């Protein structure tokens, strides 16, 4: 069964550094998302991406964040100048046209720790 | 804004019993509602989707109901097993529709 994959599984970085989190969505899906989950809290929407542009973003997704689909398979989240409060699990998700795009399929996550 | 309320207290039940988890939403009725499962340190896994014009949906040992009058969904696991132990998340679309809003989840523990 097709899966969303994410790399790395864990990332430790120093405050102020840039990180890039990578995702390979399910191959025939057209909608891509990033969510985050701070330890002990609920999953929160960051951004959705369709047709090579951002379709919706939350208040969390400020100028330090950016997303890109550099080729036909990868979808990345870049965090410039990381802050301590960016420490969280980051989940990539994708959804497709077949059967509607309501159901989003999530990857295993990248655990980001900012020191 | 839409708020999703789930019982934050863990639910402990015996193997073989039926687990019932509750989800209440505060605002407008969503066009559909979903339930996901999340294991510690893992991503959410889709279980079931129920639309606003459906009263009930079943999949194997899982059953979901959707009551737009009460603004509530119930999630049932029958003949529960220790492998069903996880956190169960109630999820609804908000905003433009692509954005999902998650509840805090209810942790279920099935004991032998």
Coordinates of N, CA, C and O in Angstrom, one line a residue, chain B residues 1-2 25-31 71 92-95:
Chain B
X1 N -14.4 30.3 15.9 CA -13.7 29.2 15.1 C -14.2 27.8 15.6 O -14.6 27.7 16.8
X2 N -14.1 26.9 14.8 CA -14.6 25.5 15.2 C -13.6 24.9 16.3 O -12.4 25.0 16.1
X25 N -18.4 19.0 18.7 CA -17.9 20.2 18.0 C -18.8 21.4 18.4 O -19.9 21.2 18.7
X26 N -18.2 22.6 18.4 CA -18.9 23.7 19.0 C -19.6 24.6 18.0 O -20.6 25.3 18.4
X27 N -19.2 24.6 16.7 CA -19.8 25.6 15.8 C -20.6 24.9 14.7 O -21.5 24.1 15.0
X28 N -20.4 25.3 13.5 CA -21.2 24.8 12.4 C -21.0 23.3 12.2 O -19.9 22.8 12.6
X29 N -22.0 22.6 11.7 CA -21.8 21.2 11.4 C -20.9 21.1 10.1 O -21.2 21.6 9.1
X30 N -19.9 20.3 10.2 CA -19.0 20.1 9.1 C -19.7 19.2 8.1 O -20.6 18.4 8.4
X31 N -19.2 19.3 6.8 CA -19.8 18.4 5.8 C -19.4 17.0 6.0 O -20.1 16.1 5.5
X71 N -24.5 17.9 17.7 CA -23.1 18.3 17.3 C -22.2 17.3 17.9 O -21.2 17.7 18.6
X92 N -12.1 17.4 11.8 CA -13.1 18.0 10.9 C -12.4 19.0 10.0 O -11.4 19.6 10.3
X93 N -13.0 19.2 8.8 CA -12.4 20.2 7.9 C -12.9 21.6 8.3 O -14.0 21.7 8.8
X94 N -12.0 22.5 8.2 CA -12.4 23.9 8.5 C -11.8 24.8 7.4 O -11.0 24.4 6.6
X95 N -12.2 26.1 7.5 CA -11.7 27.1 6.5 C -12.1 26.7 5.1 O -13.3 26.4 4.9

